[in-house]
Coordinates of C-alpha atoms in Angstrom, one line a residue:
M1 CA 0.0 0.0 0.0
A2 CA 1.3 3.4 -1.0
R3 CA 1.6 5.9 1.9
E4 CA -1.1 8.6 2.3
F5 CA 0.3 12.1 2.0
S6 CA -1.9 14.4 4.2
S7 CA 0.3 17.4 4.0
V8 CA 3.1 18.6 1.7
G9 CA 5.5 21.5 1.7
V10 CA 6.5 23.6 -1.3
V11 CA 9.7 25.7 -1.1
G12 CA 9.9 28.6 -3.6
L13 CA 6.7 30.3 -4.8
G14 CA 7.6 31.6 -8.2
T15 CA 5.4 30.7 -11.2
M16 CA 6.3 27.0 -10.9
G17 CA 6.2 26.7 -7.1
A18 CA 2.8 28.5 -6.9
G19 CA 1.5 26.2 -9.6
I20 CA 2.6 23.2 -7.6
V21 CA 0.9 24.5 -4.5
E22 CA -2.3 24.9 -6.6
V23 CA -2.1 21.3 -7.9
F24 CA -1.9 19.8 -4.4
A25 CA -4.5 22.2 -2.8
R26 CA -7.0 21.5 -5.7
N27 CA -6.7 17.8 -4.8
G28 CA -7.6 18.2 -1.2
I29 CA -4.1 18.1 0.2
D30 CA -2.9 20.6 2.9
V31 CA 0.1 22.6 1.7
V32 CA 2.7 24.6 3.7
A33 CA 3.9 27.2 1.2
V34 CA 7.3 28.6 2.1
E35 CA 9.4 31.6 0.9
I36 CA 12.5 33.4 2.0
S37 CA 10.8 36.7 2.9
D38 CA 7.4 38.3 3.4
A39 CA 7.6 40.1 0.1
A40 CA 8.3 36.9 -1.8
L41 CA 5.5 35.1 0.1
E42 CA 3.0 37.8 -1.0
R43 CA 4.1 37.5 -4.6
G44 CA 3.5 33.8 -4.4
R45 CA 0.1 34.3 -2.8
A46 CA -0.9 36.8 -5.5
T47 CA 0.2 34.3 -8.2
L48 CA -2.1 31.6 -6.7
T49 CA -5.0 34.0 -6.2
G50 CA -4.7 35.3 -9.7
S51 CA -4.6 31.8 -11.2
T52 CA -7.6 30.5 -9.2
D53 CA -9.6 33.7 -9.9
R54 CA -9.1 33.2 -13.6
A55 CA -10.2 29.6 -13.3
V56 CA -13.4 30.9 -11.6
A57 CA -14.0 33.5 -14.3
K58 CA -13.7 30.8 -17.0
G59 CA -16.1 28.6 -15.2
K60 CA -13.5 25.9 -14.5
L61 CA -13.6 26.3 -10.7
A62 CA -16.6 27.0 -8.5
E63 CA -16.2 29.9 -6.0
A64 CA -16.7 27.6 -3.1
D65 CA -14.0 25.2 -4.4
R66 CA -11.6 28.1 -4.8
D67 CA -12.2 29.3 -1.3
A68 CA -11.7 25.7 0.0
L69 CA -8.5 25.5 -2.1
L70 CA -7.0 28.7 -0.7
A71 CA -8.0 27.6 2.9
R72 CA -5.8 24.6 2.5
V73 CA -2.6 26.7 2.0
D74 CA -0.6 27.7 5.1
W75 CA 1.7 30.6 4.0
Q76 CA 5.0 30.7 5.9
V77 CA 8.4 32.4 5.9
G78 CA 11.3 30.0 6.6
L79 CA 11.9 26.3 6.3
D80 CA 11.2 25.6 10.0
A81 CA 7.5 25.6 9.1
L82 CA 8.0 22.2 7.3
H83 CA 8.7 20.2 10.4
S84 CA 5.6 18.0 10.2
V85 CA 4.9 17.6 6.5
D86 CA 5.0 14.2 4.7
L87 CA 6.7 15.5 1.5
V88 CA 8.6 18.6 0.5
I89 CA 9.0 19.8 -3.1
E90 CA 11.7 22.3 -3.7
A91 CA 11.1 24.8 -6.6
V92 CA 13.8 27.4 -6.3
P93 CA 16.0 28.7 -9.1
E94 CA 18.3 26.2 -11.0
H95 CA 21.5 26.7 -9.0
L96 CA 23.1 23.5 -7.5
D97 CA 24.7 25.2 -4.5
L98 CA 21.4 26.9 -3.5
K99 CA 19.4 23.6 -3.8
Q100 CA 22.1 21.7 -1.8
R101 CA 21.9 24.3 1.0
I102 CA 18.1 24.0 1.1
F103 CA 18.2 20.2 1.2
A104 CA 20.8 20.2 4.0
E105 CA 18.4 22.4 6.0
L106 CA 15.3 20.3 5.1
D107 CA 17.2 17.2 6.3
R108 CA 17.6 18.9 9.6
V109 CA 14.0 20.3 9.9
C110 CA 11.8 17.6 8.4
K111 CA 10.7 14.4 10.2
P112 CA 12.8 11.3 9.5
E113 CA 10.3 9.6 7.3
A114 CA 9.5 12.7 5.1
I115 CA 10.3 12.4 1.4
L116 CA 12.4 15.3 0.0
A117 CA 11.8 16.1 -3.7
T118 CA 13.3 18.6 -6.1
N119 CA 11.5 20.0 -9.1
T120 CA 14.8 20.6 -11.0
S121 CA 14.5 20.3 -14.7
S122 CA 18.2 19.8 -15.5
L123 CA 20.4 19.5 -12.4
S124 CA 21.6 16.2 -10.9
V125 CA 19.1 14.8 -8.4
T126 CA 22.0 12.7 -7.1
E127 CA 24.2 15.7 -6.4
I128 CA 21.3 17.4 -4.6
S129 CA 20.5 14.2 -2.5
V130 CA 24.0 13.9 -1.1
A131 CA 23.6 17.1 0.8
T132 CA 21.3 15.1 3.1
T133 CA 21.8 12.2 5.4
R134 CA 18.8 10.4 3.7
P135 CA 19.7 10.2 0.0
N136 CA 17.4 7.1 -0.3
Q137 CA 14.4 9.4 0.4
V138 CA 15.3 12.1 -2.1
I139 CA 13.6 12.0 -5.5
G140 CA 13.0 14.3 -8.5
I141 CA 9.3 15.3 -9.2
H142 CA 9.5 17.4 -12.3
F143 CA 6.3 19.3 -13.0
F144 CA 5.8 21.2 -16.3
N145 CA 4.7 24.8 -16.6
P146 CA 1.9 25.7 -16.0
A147 CA 1.7 22.9 -13.4
P148 CA -2.1 23.0 -12.9
V149 CA -2.7 22.4 -16.6
M150 CA 0.2 20.2 -17.8
K151 CA -0.5 16.5 -17.3
L152 CA 3.1 15.2 -17.3
V153 CA 5.3 14.6 -14.3
E154 CA 8.8 13.2 -14.7
V155 CA 9.6 11.1 -11.6
V156 CA 13.4 10.9 -11.3
R157 CA 15.1 8.3 -9.2
T158 CA 18.7 8.1 -8.3
V159 CA 20.7 4.9 -7.9
V160 CA 20.0 5.0 -4.2
T161 CA 16.3 6.2 -4.1
S162 CA 14.2 3.7 -2.3
A163 CA 11.8 1.6 -4.4
D164 CA 9.1 2.4 -1.8
V165 CA 9.7 6.1 -2.3
V166 CA 9.3 5.8 -6.0
A167 CA 6.1 3.8 -5.6
D168 CA 4.7 6.3 -3.2
V169 CA 5.4 9.2 -5.5
E170 CA 3.9 7.4 -8.5
A171 CA 0.7 6.7 -6.6
L172 CA 0.6 10.4 -5.5
C173 CA 0.9 11.5 -9.2
E174 CA -2.1 9.3 -10.0
R175 CA -4.0 10.9 -7.2
L176 CA -3.2 14.3 -8.6
G177 CA -4.5 13.3 -12.0
K178 CA -1.1 13.4 -13.6
V179 CA 0.6 11.0 -16.0
D180 CA 4.0 10.0 -14.6
V181 CA 7.0 8.7 -16.4
T182 CA 9.7 7.2 -14.1
I183 CA 13.3 7.6 -15.3
N184 CA 16.8 7.6 -14.0
D185 CA 18.9 10.7 -13.1
R186 CA 20.3 11.9 -16.4
A187 CA 20.9 15.4 -17.8
G188 CA 17.6 16.9 -19.1
F189 CA 15.6 13.8 -18.2
I190 CA 13.3 13.0 -21.2
A191 CA 11.5 16.2 -22.3
N192 CA 14.3 18.7 -21.8
A193 CA 16.9 16.4 -23.2
L194 CA 14.9 16.3 -26.5
L195 CA 13.5 19.8 -26.4
F196 CA 16.5 21.9 -25.7
G197 CA 18.8 20.6 -28.4
Y198 CA 16.0 21.5 -30.9
L199 CA 15.6 25.0 -29.3
N200 CA 19.3 25.6 -29.3
H201 CA 19.5 24.6 -33.0
A202 CA 16.7 27.0 -33.8
V203 CA 18.5 29.9 -32.1
G204 CA 21.6 29.0 -34.2
M205 CA 19.5 29.3 -37.4
F206 CA 18.4 32.7 -36.3
E207 CA 21.8 33.8 -35.2
S208 CA 23.3 32.9 -38.6
H209 CA 20.5 34.8 -40.4
Y210 CA 19.4 31.6 -42.1
A211 CA 15.8 32.6 -41.6
S212 CA 13.8 35.2 -39.8
R213 CA 12.4 34.6 -36.3
E214 CA 8.9 34.8 -37.7
D215 CA 9.6 32.3 -40.5
I216 CA 11.4 29.8 -38.1
D217 CA 8.5 29.9 -35.7
A218 CA 5.8 29.7 -38.4
A219 CA 7.6 26.8 -40.1
M220 CA 7.5 24.7 -36.9
K221 CA 4.0 25.6 -36.0
L222 CA 2.5 25.1 -39.4
G223 CA 4.8 22.3 -40.6
C224 CA 4.8 20.2 -37.5
G225 CA 1.6 21.3 -35.7
L226 CA 3.6 22.5 -32.6
P227 CA 1.7 24.8 -30.2
M228 CA 4.5 27.4 -30.3
G229 CA 7.5 28.2 -32.5
P230 CA 10.9 27.6 -30.9
L231 CA 11.9 31.2 -30.5
A232 CA 8.6 32.2 -28.9
L233 CA 9.0 29.2 -26.6
M234 CA 12.4 30.4 -25.6
D235 CA 10.9 33.7 -24.7
L236 CA 8.2 32.0 -22.6
I237 CA 10.7 29.7 -20.8
G238 CA 13.1 32.6 -20.2
L239 CA 16.5 32.9 -21.9
D240 CA 18.3 32.9 -18.6
T241 CA 16.6 29.6 -17.6
A242 CA 17.2 28.1 -21.1
Y243 CA 20.9 29.1 -20.8
E244 CA 21.2 27.4 -17.4
I245 CA 19.5 24.2 -18.7
L246 CA 21.6 24.0 -21.8
D247 CA 24.8 24.7 -20.0
T248 CA 24.0 22.0 -17.4
M249 CA 23.1 19.5 -20.0
Y250 CA 26.3 20.2 -22.0
R251 CA 28.4 19.7 -18.9
R252 CA 26.5 16.7 -17.6
G253 CA 25.5 15.1 -20.8
G254 CA 28.8 14.2 -22.5
R255 CA 29.6 17.7 -23.8
D256 CA 27.5 17.3 -26.9
R257 CA 28.1 20.4 -29.0
R258 CA 24.4 20.7 -29.8
H259 CA 23.8 21.5 -26.1
A260 CA 26.5 24.1 -25.9
P261 CA 24.4 27.3 -25.7
V262 CA 24.5 29.3 -28.9
P263 CA 26.6 32.5 -28.1
L264 CA 23.6 34.7 -28.9
I265 CA 21.7 33.3 -25.9
K266 CA 24.4 34.4 -23.4
Q267 CA 24.7 37.8 -25.1
M268 CA 20.9 38.3 -24.8
V269 CA 21.0 37.2 -21.1
T270 CA 23.8 39.6 -20.4
A271 CA 21.9 42.4 -22.1
G272 CA 18.8 41.7 -20.0
L273 CA 16.8 40.4 -22.9
L274 CA 15.3 37.4 -21.0
G275 CA 12.0 36.9 -22.9
R276 CA 8.5 37.6 -21.8
K277 CA 9.4 38.2 -18.2
S278 CA 11.7 41.2 -19.1
G279 CA 9.4 42.4 -21.9
R280 CA 11.9 41.6 -24.6
G281 CA 13.7 38.5 -25.9
F282 CA 13.6 37.3 -29.5
Y283 CA 10.3 39.3 -29.7
T284 CA 9.2 42.5 -28.0
Y285 CA 6.3 42.4 -25.6
E286 CA 3.7 45.0 -24.5
R287 CA 5.2 45.0 -21.0
P288 CA 7.3 42.7 -18.8
G289 CA 5.3 39.5 -18.1
S290 CA 2.8 40.1 -21.0
P291 CA 2.3 37.5 -23.7
V292 CA 1.3 40.3 -26.2
V293 CA 3.9 40.7 -29.0
V294 CA 4.3 44.3 -30.3
P295 CA 6.1 45.4 -33.5
D296 CA 9.8 46.3 -33.2
E297 CA 12.6 47.0 -35.7
Q298 CA 12.7 43.4 -36.8
T299 CA 9.0 43.0 -37.5
P300 CA 8.4 42.5 -41.3
V301 CA 6.7 45.3 -43.1
A302 CA 3.4 44.1 -44.5
T303 CA 3.5 44.2 -48.3
G304 CA 0.6 45.8 -50.0
P305 CA -0.4 44.6 -53.5
A306 CA 0.4 41.1 -54.7
L307 CA 2.9 42.5 -57.2
A308 CA 4.9 44.4 -54.6
D309 CA 8.7 44.0 -54.3
G310 CA 9.1 43.3 -58.0
A311 CA 7.1 40.0 -58.1
R312 CA 6.1 38.9 -61.6
A313 CA 2.5 38.3 -62.6
I314 CA 1.6 34.6 -62.6
A315 CA -1.5 33.4 -64.4
K316 CA -0.6 30.0 -65.8
V317 CA 1.3 27.3 -63.9
G318 CA 2.8 24.0 -65.1
V319 CA 3.1 21.1 -62.7
V320 CA 5.4 18.2 -63.7
G321 CA 5.0 14.9 -61.9
S322 CA 2.4 12.2 -61.2
G323 CA 2.8 11.3 -57.6
T324 CA 0.8 12.3 -54.5
M325 CA 2.6 15.6 -54.1
A326 CA 2.1 16.6 -57.8
T327 CA -1.6 15.7 -57.6
G328 CA -2.0 17.9 -54.4
I329 CA -0.2 20.8 -56.0
I330 CA -2.4 20.7 -59.1
E331 CA -5.5 20.8 -56.9
V332 CA -4.1 23.7 -54.8
F333 CA -3.3 25.9 -57.9
A334 CA -6.6 25.1 -59.7
K335 CA -8.7 25.9 -56.7
A336 CA -6.9 29.2 -56.3
G337 CA -7.9 30.3 -59.8
Y338 CA -4.7 29.5 -61.7
E339 CA -4.7 27.9 -65.2
V340 CA -2.8 24.7 -64.7
V341 CA -0.9 22.5 -67.2
S342 CA -0.3 19.0 -65.7
V343 CA 2.5 17.1 -67.4
T344 CA 3.2 13.4 -66.8
R345 CA 5.2 10.7 -68.5
G346 CA 2.3 9.3 -70.6
A347 CA -1.5 9.4 -71.1
E348 CA -2.0 6.6 -68.6
K349 CA -0.3 8.5 -65.8
S350 CA -2.2 11.6 -66.8
A351 CA -5.5 9.8 -66.5
K352 CA -4.5 8.5 -63.0
V353 CA -3.6 12.0 -61.8
C354 CA -6.8 13.4 -63.3
E355 CA -8.8 10.8 -61.4
A356 CA -7.0 11.5 -58.2
V357 CA -7.6 15.2 -58.4
K358 CA -11.3 14.6 -59.2
T359 CA -11.6 12.2 -56.2
S360 CA -10.0 14.8 -53.8
L361 CA -12.2 17.6 -55.1
N362 CA -15.3 15.4 -54.7
K363 CA -14.4 14.7 -51.1
G364 CA -14.3 18.5 -50.6
V365 CA -17.8 18.8 -52.0
V366 CA -19.1 15.9 -49.8
R367 CA -17.5 17.5 -46.7
G368 CA -19.1 20.9 -47.5
K369 CA -15.8 22.6 -48.0
L370 CA -16.3 23.2 -51.8
S371 CA -19.3 23.8 -53.9
E372 CA -20.0 21.7 -57.0
A373 CA -19.6 24.8 -59.1
D374 CA -16.2 25.6 -57.6
R375 CA -15.2 21.9 -58.1
D376 CA -16.2 22.1 -61.8
A377 CA -14.5 25.4 -62.3
A378 CA -11.2 24.1 -60.7
L379 CA -11.3 21.0 -63.0
G380 CA -12.0 23.2 -66.0
R381 CA -8.8 25.1 -65.4
V382 CA -6.6 22.0 -65.7
T383 CA -5.1 20.8 -69.0
W384 CA -3.7 17.3 -69.0
S385 CA -0.7 16.6 -71.0
A386 CA 2.2 14.1 -71.5
A387 CA 4.5 16.6 -73.4
L388 CA 6.8 19.1 -71.7
D389 CA 6.5 21.3 -74.9
H390 CA 3.0 22.3 -73.5
L391 CA 4.8 24.3 -70.9
A392 CA 6.1 26.8 -73.5
D393 CA 3.7 29.6 -72.4
V394 CA 3.4 29.1 -68.6
D395 CA 4.6 31.7 -66.1
L396 CA 5.7 29.2 -63.4
V397 CA 6.7 25.6 -63.4
V398 CA 6.5 23.5 -60.3
E399 CA 8.5 20.2 -60.5
A400 CA 7.3 17.3 -58.3
V401 CA 9.1 14.3 -59.7
V402 CA 11.1 11.6 -57.9
E403 CA 13.8 12.7 -55.4
E404 CA 16.8 11.8 -57.6
L405 CA 19.1 14.6 -58.5
S406 CA 20.0 13.3 -62.0
V407 CA 16.3 13.1 -62.9
K408 CA 15.6 16.6 -61.7
K409 CA 18.7 18.1 -63.4
A410 CA 17.7 16.5 -66.7
L411 CA 14.2 17.9 -66.4
F412 CA 15.4 21.4 -65.5
A413 CA 17.7 21.4 -68.5
S414 CA 14.7 20.5 -70.7
L415 CA 12.6 23.2 -69.1
D416 CA 15.4 25.7 -69.7
E417 CA 15.1 25.1 -73.5
I418 CA 11.2 25.0 -73.6
C419 CA 10.1 27.8 -71.2
K420 CA 10.0 31.4 -72.2
P421 CA 12.3 33.9 -70.6
G422 CA 11.3 35.2 -67.1
V423 CA 9.5 32.0 -66.1
V424 CA 10.0 31.0 -62.5
L425 CA 11.2 27.4 -62.3
A426 CA 10.5 25.8 -58.9
T427 CA 11.5 22.4 -57.4
T428 CA 9.5 20.8 -54.6
T429 CA 12.6 18.8 -53.3
S430 CA 12.6 18.2 -49.6
S431 CA 16.2 17.2 -49.3
L432 CA 18.3 17.8 -52.4
P433 CA 20.4 21.0 -53.0
V434 CA 18.4 23.4 -55.1
I435 CA 21.5 25.0 -56.4
D436 CA 22.5 21.8 -58.2
V437 CA 19.1 21.8 -60.0
A438 CA 19.4 25.5 -60.8
M439 CA 22.9 25.1 -62.4
A440 CA 21.4 22.6 -64.8
T441 CA 19.8 25.6 -66.5
Q442 CA 21.2 28.8 -68.1
R443 CA 18.9 30.9 -65.8
P444 CA 19.8 30.0 -62.2
A445 CA 18.4 33.4 -61.0
D446 CA 14.9 32.2 -61.9
V447 CA 15.1 28.9 -60.0
V448 CA 13.7 28.6 -56.4
G449 CA 12.6 25.8 -54.1
L450 CA 8.9 25.6 -53.3
H451 CA 8.7 22.9 -50.7
F452 CA 5.0 22.0 -50.1
F453 CA 4.1 19.7 -47.3
N454 CA 2.0 16.6 -47.7
P455 CA -1.0 16.7 -48.1
A456 CA -0.5 19.9 -50.1
P457 CA -4.3 20.9 -50.2
I458 CA -4.4 20.8 -46.4
M459 CA -0.9 21.8 -45.1
P460 CA -0.7 25.6 -44.8
L461 CA 3.1 25.8 -45.1
V462 CA 5.5 26.3 -48.0
E463 CA 9.2 26.6 -47.6
I464 CA 10.6 29.1 -50.2
V465 CA 14.2 28.1 -50.7
Q466 CA 16.5 30.6 -52.3
T467 CA 20.0 29.7 -53.5
I468 CA 22.9 32.1 -53.7
R469 CA 21.9 32.7 -57.4
T470 CA 18.1 33.2 -56.8
S471 CA 17.1 36.7 -57.7
A472 CA 15.1 38.9 -55.3
E473 CA 12.4 39.2 -58.0
T474 CA 12.1 35.4 -58.1
T475 CA 11.8 35.1 -54.3
A476 CA 9.2 37.9 -54.2
T477 CA 7.3 36.1 -56.9
A478 CA 7.3 32.9 -54.9
R479 CA 6.1 34.8 -51.8
A480 CA 3.3 36.4 -53.8
V481 CA 2.2 33.0 -55.2
C482 CA 2.2 31.4 -51.8
A483 CA 0.0 34.2 -50.5
A484 CA -2.4 33.9 -53.4
L485 CA -2.7 30.1 -52.6
G486 CA -3.6 31.0 -49.0
K487 CA -0.4 29.4 -47.8
T488 CA 2.2 30.8 -45.4
G489 CA 5.5 31.0 -47.3
V490 CA 8.7 31.0 -45.2
V491 CA 12.0 32.0 -46.8
C492 CA 15.3 30.2 -46.0
G493 CA 18.6 29.4 -47.6
D494 CA 19.5 26.4 -49.6
R495 CA 20.8 24.1 -46.9
S496 CA 20.0 20.4 -46.2
G497 CA 16.6 20.0 -44.5
F498 CA 15.7 23.7 -44.9
I499 CA 13.9 24.8 -41.7
V500 CA 11.4 22.1 -40.7
N501 CA 13.4 18.9 -41.5
A502 CA 16.6 20.4 -40.2
L503 CA 15.0 21.0 -36.8
L504 CA 12.6 18.1 -36.7
F505 CA 14.7 15.1 -37.7
P506 CA 17.7 15.5 -35.3
Y507 CA 15.1 15.7 -32.5
L508 CA 13.6 12.4 -33.7
N509 CA 17.1 10.9 -34.0
D510 CA 17.8 11.9 -30.4
A511 CA 14.6 10.1 -29.3
V512 CA 15.8 6.9 -31.0
K513 CA 19.2 7.2 -29.3
M514 CA 17.4 7.6 -25.9
L515 CA 15.4 4.5 -26.6
E516 CA 18.5 2.7 -27.8
A517 CA 20.3 3.5 -24.5
S518 CA 17.4 1.9 -22.6
Y519 CA 16.9 5.2 -20.8
S520 CA 13.1 5.0 -21.3
T521 CA 10.4 3.2 -23.3
A522 CA 8.9 4.4 -26.6
D523 CA 5.6 4.9 -24.8
D524 CA 7.0 7.0 -22.0
I525 CA 9.1 9.1 -24.4
D526 CA 6.0 9.7 -26.5
Y527 CA 4.0 10.6 -23.4
A528 CA 6.7 13.0 -22.3
M529 CA 6.7 15.0 -25.5
K530 CA 2.9 15.0 -26.0
L531 CA 2.0 15.8 -22.4
G532 CA 5.1 17.8 -21.3
C533 CA 5.6 19.8 -24.5
G534 CA 2.2 19.8 -26.1
Y535 CA 3.4 18.0 -29.3
P536 CA 0.6 16.5 -31.4
M537 CA 2.5 13.2 -31.8
G538 CA 5.3 11.6 -29.9
P539 CA 8.6 11.0 -31.8
F540 CA 8.0 7.3 -32.3
E541 CA 4.4 7.8 -33.4
L542 CA 5.7 10.3 -35.9
L543 CA 8.6 8.2 -37.1
D544 CA 6.2 5.3 -37.8
V545 CA 4.0 7.6 -39.8
V546 CA 6.8 9.3 -41.8
G547 CA 8.5 6.0 -42.5
L548 CA 11.8 4.9 -40.9
D549 CA 13.5 4.7 -44.3
V550 CA 12.5 8.3 -45.2
S551 CA 13.6 9.5 -41.8
L552 CA 17.0 7.7 -42.1
A553 CA 17.6 9.2 -45.6
I554 CA 16.9 12.7 -44.3
Q555 CA 19.1 12.2 -41.2
R556 CA 21.9 10.9 -43.4
E557 CA 21.6 14.0 -45.7
L558 CA 21.8 16.3 -42.7
Y559 CA 24.8 14.5 -41.3
L560 CA 26.6 14.5 -44.6
E561 CA 26.1 18.2 -45.2
L562 CA 26.6 19.6 -41.7
R563 CA 29.1 17.0 -40.4
E564 CA 27.8 17.5 -36.9
P565 CA 28.7 14.3 -34.9
G566 CA 25.4 14.5 -33.0
F567 CA 23.5 14.3 -36.3
A568 CA 24.9 10.8 -37.1
P569 CA 21.9 8.5 -37.6
A570 CA 21.1 6.3 -34.5
P571 CA 22.3 2.7 -35.2
L572 CA 18.9 1.4 -34.0
L573 CA 17.2 3.4 -36.8
E574 CA 19.6 1.9 -39.4
H575 CA 19.0 -1.6 -38.0
L576 CA 15.2 -1.3 -38.1
V577 CA 15.3 -0.1 -41.7
T578 CA 17.7 -2.9 -42.7
A579 CA 15.3 -5.4 -41.1
G580 CA 12.4 -4.0 -43.2
Y581 CA 10.7 -2.4 -40.2
L582 CA 9.7 0.9 -41.9
G583 CA 6.7 2.0 -39.9
R584 CA 3.0 1.9 -40.7
K585 CA 3.5 1.2 -44.4
S586 CA 5.3 -2.1 -43.7
G587 CA 3.1 -3.0 -40.7
R588 CA 5.9 -2.6 -38.2
G589 CA 8.3 0.1 -37.1
F590 CA 8.9 1.1 -33.5
R591 CA 5.5 -0.4 -32.9
D592 CA 3.5 -3.3 -34.4
H593 CA 0.7 -2.0 -36.7
T594 CA -0.5 -5.3 -38.1
N595 CA -3.4 -5.6 -35.7
R596 CA -4.4 -1.9 -35.6

C-alpha cells in the first residue's frame, strides 16, 4: 500500500512553485507554502490567487471550491514551518549550490520519514541528494509549466532512491490526475533532453541569419503542428533559464556540442533580454510579463499589392509529376484560380492524376468545403498533357518528380530550353540541393525551391528556398504566389533540411538514441513529448507515420552536409530499416501496426 500524503510543503513560490501549490490544494491536500521573505511570500500568494480567480472567471472552478482550495494553504516564511509535512517539493532557481543548502536544511528540519523532492529540470538529483543524510528518500518530481494544466510529471530516481519512495510518489501523481514517467537521473531527463537541443538549433539558425524569427516559428507551428515556435517558446521559458538548462546539459551530458548554448543566448541574457518576463527577448512584448507581442525594428513590413517587391505576374502554372505531391499541388493551384498544365510521362499516368484530383475535389464537396460549381471550375482550369512542350507559355513551373538529383537536373535542362524567358522554375525537393538543380539551367536566377508539405491541399506551409543565385524578384514572386494560394511562405537558404526537417529530424534521431540507450520506453518518451511539450504526436508515433526509411535518408543528408557528430543516424534506426521495419507502411516500425 502506498503511503497517504496528508500534508506537503512547497519551497519557492515563483510561477512553478505557486502552480505546484495549486495542484496539491486542488486535490484536497494541505500545503505549507514557504518563501524566504514576506515580500516573496506575498508575490506567491498573488500568483495563486490570480490563477484561481481566472479559473473561476472561466467557469473551470466554483467559487466555493476556490475558497476551500485557498484555505488549505498555510503561507510561511522560513523552512522551519515544514517540520511535520510528509513530503517537501523544492522549486527554487536552478542553482546547484542553492538547492544543496536548502536540502541540507530540510534534512535537519523535516521528520525522519519525510520524502524530500526537487522540481529541478536539469540538475543532478543525485548531487542534490548527497547534501542530506537520507539520499534514499530524495527524488525528483519534475512538473511542467503551467503545473495545474500540464499533465506530465517526470519522476526521477537516483541509484539509491528507495523503491518504496518511487512507488509512493507514482501513486501520488495518479491521485493528482497526472501521468508520470519514471526515469533515472540523467541530464535533461526525457522532455528537456529532447526539447533543448532543438531550441538551441533554432537559435543557431536565427543567429546565422538563415531565416527570420517569424519564419522559423511559423515553419515549426504550421509544418509540425507544434503549439509554439521555438523562439517564442524560448521567450516563454526565459532565456536565462534556457541558458542554465543548456549549460548544465552540456556539462553533464557528455559535452554534446548541440547542447553548448549558442553564443547569442548568453549575449541576450547579459543584455537583460530574457524573454516575456523582461518584456523583450527574441520578440518584444507589451510590457514585462505580458504575452502580447508588439512590433519592433525586426518586424516584417506588410507588403501591399500582390505585385509588390518586383514580383512577376503569374497566371498559368505548369506542374510536372504524377505522384501524391504533384496531384495535391495541381489541386491547390486550380482551386486558387490559376490555369494549370499538368505534365506526366504518358497518357495513362495523366488519367490517374486526373482521377486522383477529381476524387479529392469530390471529397471536398461531400464535406461541405467546396461547392459543386467551384469543383467544376477548378477541374476546368486544368489541361492534362504528356508533353513538356506544352509548358512553353506558362509563367511558373513546379517540379514534383522523384527525389533523384539526376532526374531533376535533366528535367530542368529541358525546361530551360522549352520555357519562355522570365518563367520561375521551382522544385519541390525536400532534401536535395536546389543550387544543383538551378545550375542545370542557363537561368539559375529564376530557380527557387517551393517545398510544399503533404498533403498539399491541407498543409498551410510552403518553404521558399533561395539559392545564392536566386534573384530577389524570383523570391518575391514565390512569396506572392504562396500568399495567393492561401499558404504561409517562409523563406530560407539552400541548406539540407531547410527549416522544418533540419530542426525536426535531429530531435527524432535523439529520441531513437534515448530508446537505444534503454533510458526509457517508446511509450514514455511519446507521453513526455505530448503531455510535457504539447506536441501533437510523440517522436516514435511520428517516425512510424513518416517512415523509418524516409527518416533515415533525411538524417543521413543532414549529417553529410553539416558533419555534426550529434547528427549521425542512430544505429537502431539503421538496423530497423535494414530489417524492413519501416513503420506503418510495412506493418511494423517502433510499434507493431499489423493488428491496428
